[in-house]
C-alpha positions as a printed Julia matrix, in Angstrom:
96×3 Matrix{Float64}:
  -2.51   -9.92   11.56
  -2.36  -13.32   10.28
  -5.49  -12.86    8.16
  -3.97   -9.62    6.24
  -0.97  -11.77    5.37
  -2.89  -14.85    4.35
  -4.94  -12.42    1.99
  -1.41  -11.24    0.66
  -0.28  -14.34   -0.22
  -3.28  -16.01   -1.38
  -3.29  -12.96   -4.0
   0.18  -13.58   -4.93
  -0.42  -17.09   -5.67
  -3.64  -16.37   -7.76
  -1.7   -13.45   -9.52
   1.37  -15.77  -10.37
  -0.91  -18.71  -11.5
  -3.98  -17.32  -13.05
  -3.02  -14.14  -14.7
  -5.65  -11.69  -15.23
  -6.16   -9.79  -18.52
  -5.29   -6.67  -18.7
  -8.6    -5.0   -18.7
  -9.32   -6.84  -15.63
  -5.92   -5.97  -14.1
  -6.51   -2.62  -14.98
  -9.75   -2.57  -12.92
  -8.16   -4.44   -9.98
  -5.71   -1.36   -9.8
  -8.7     1.23   -9.8
 -10.4    -0.93   -6.83
  -7.38   -1.19   -5.22
  -6.62    2.72   -5.18
 -10.11    3.13   -4.7
  -9.74    0.96   -1.36
  -6.65    2.76    0.04
  -8.21    6.0    -0.51
 -11.51    4.78    1.28
  -9.24    3.44    4.12
  -6.83    6.71    4.5
 -10.52    8.53    4.84
 -11.72    6.08    7.74
  -8.31    6.58    9.55
  -8.81   10.24    9.41
 -12.6    10.48   10.51
 -11.19    8.17   13.34
  -8.38   10.4    14.13
 -10.5    13.62   13.98
 -13.3    11.95   16.22
 -10.69   11.21   19.22
 -10.41   14.5    21.34
  -7.29   12.77   22.83
  -5.33   12.45   19.66
  -6.58   15.96   18.6
  -5.63   17.63   21.73
  -2.01   16.31   21.26
  -1.57   16.94   17.4
   0.31   20.69   18.18
   2.4    18.87   20.58
   2.94   16.15   18.3
   3.37   18.44   15.2
   6.72   18.05   13.64
   7.82   14.5    14.81
   4.59   13.01   13.68
   4.9    14.83   10.02
   8.4    13.58    9.9
   7.26   10.21   10.61
   4.54   10.07    7.97
   7.05   11.63    5.39
   9.28    8.83    6.24
   6.83    6.19    5.79
   5.71    7.81    2.67
   9.09    8.21    1.27
  10.04    4.52    2.4
   7.01    2.84    0.72
   7.72    4.74   -2.61
  11.33    3.68   -2.5
  10.11    0.17   -1.7
   7.7    -0.18   -4.32
   9.79    1.77   -6.81
  12.64   -1.03   -6.07
  10.34   -3.7    -6.34
   8.59   -2.78   -9.71
  12.14   -2.34  -11.1
  13.2    -5.74   -9.73
   9.94   -7.32  -11.02
  10.48   -5.75  -14.61
  14.25   -6.63  -15.0
  13.05  -10.38  -13.85
  10.4   -10.48  -16.46
  12.62   -8.94  -19.17
  15.31  -11.84  -18.32
  12.44  -14.56  -19.0
  11.59  -15.38  -15.38
  15.08  -16.05  -14.29
  16.82  -14.23  -11.52
């Protein structure tokens, strides 16, 4: 877990002090999307390969679906709020 946060913090520092050109930034976005899709694929493969998890899917059913939908909705709202705050801060010249 520490490695994950260290990578995130390093990325924030690099992004803040070494801004990427627009083309490189767009490429980084595409790489991030591809990596996320690969992560989801491998998670699906792992779940599908686990007989115990697959056997419990009918029992988990709606609770698991609601949990997943809540996590997705929460993520969307958090990103939207963060993006709006970032844009507002940038328009004000970096002042909060």
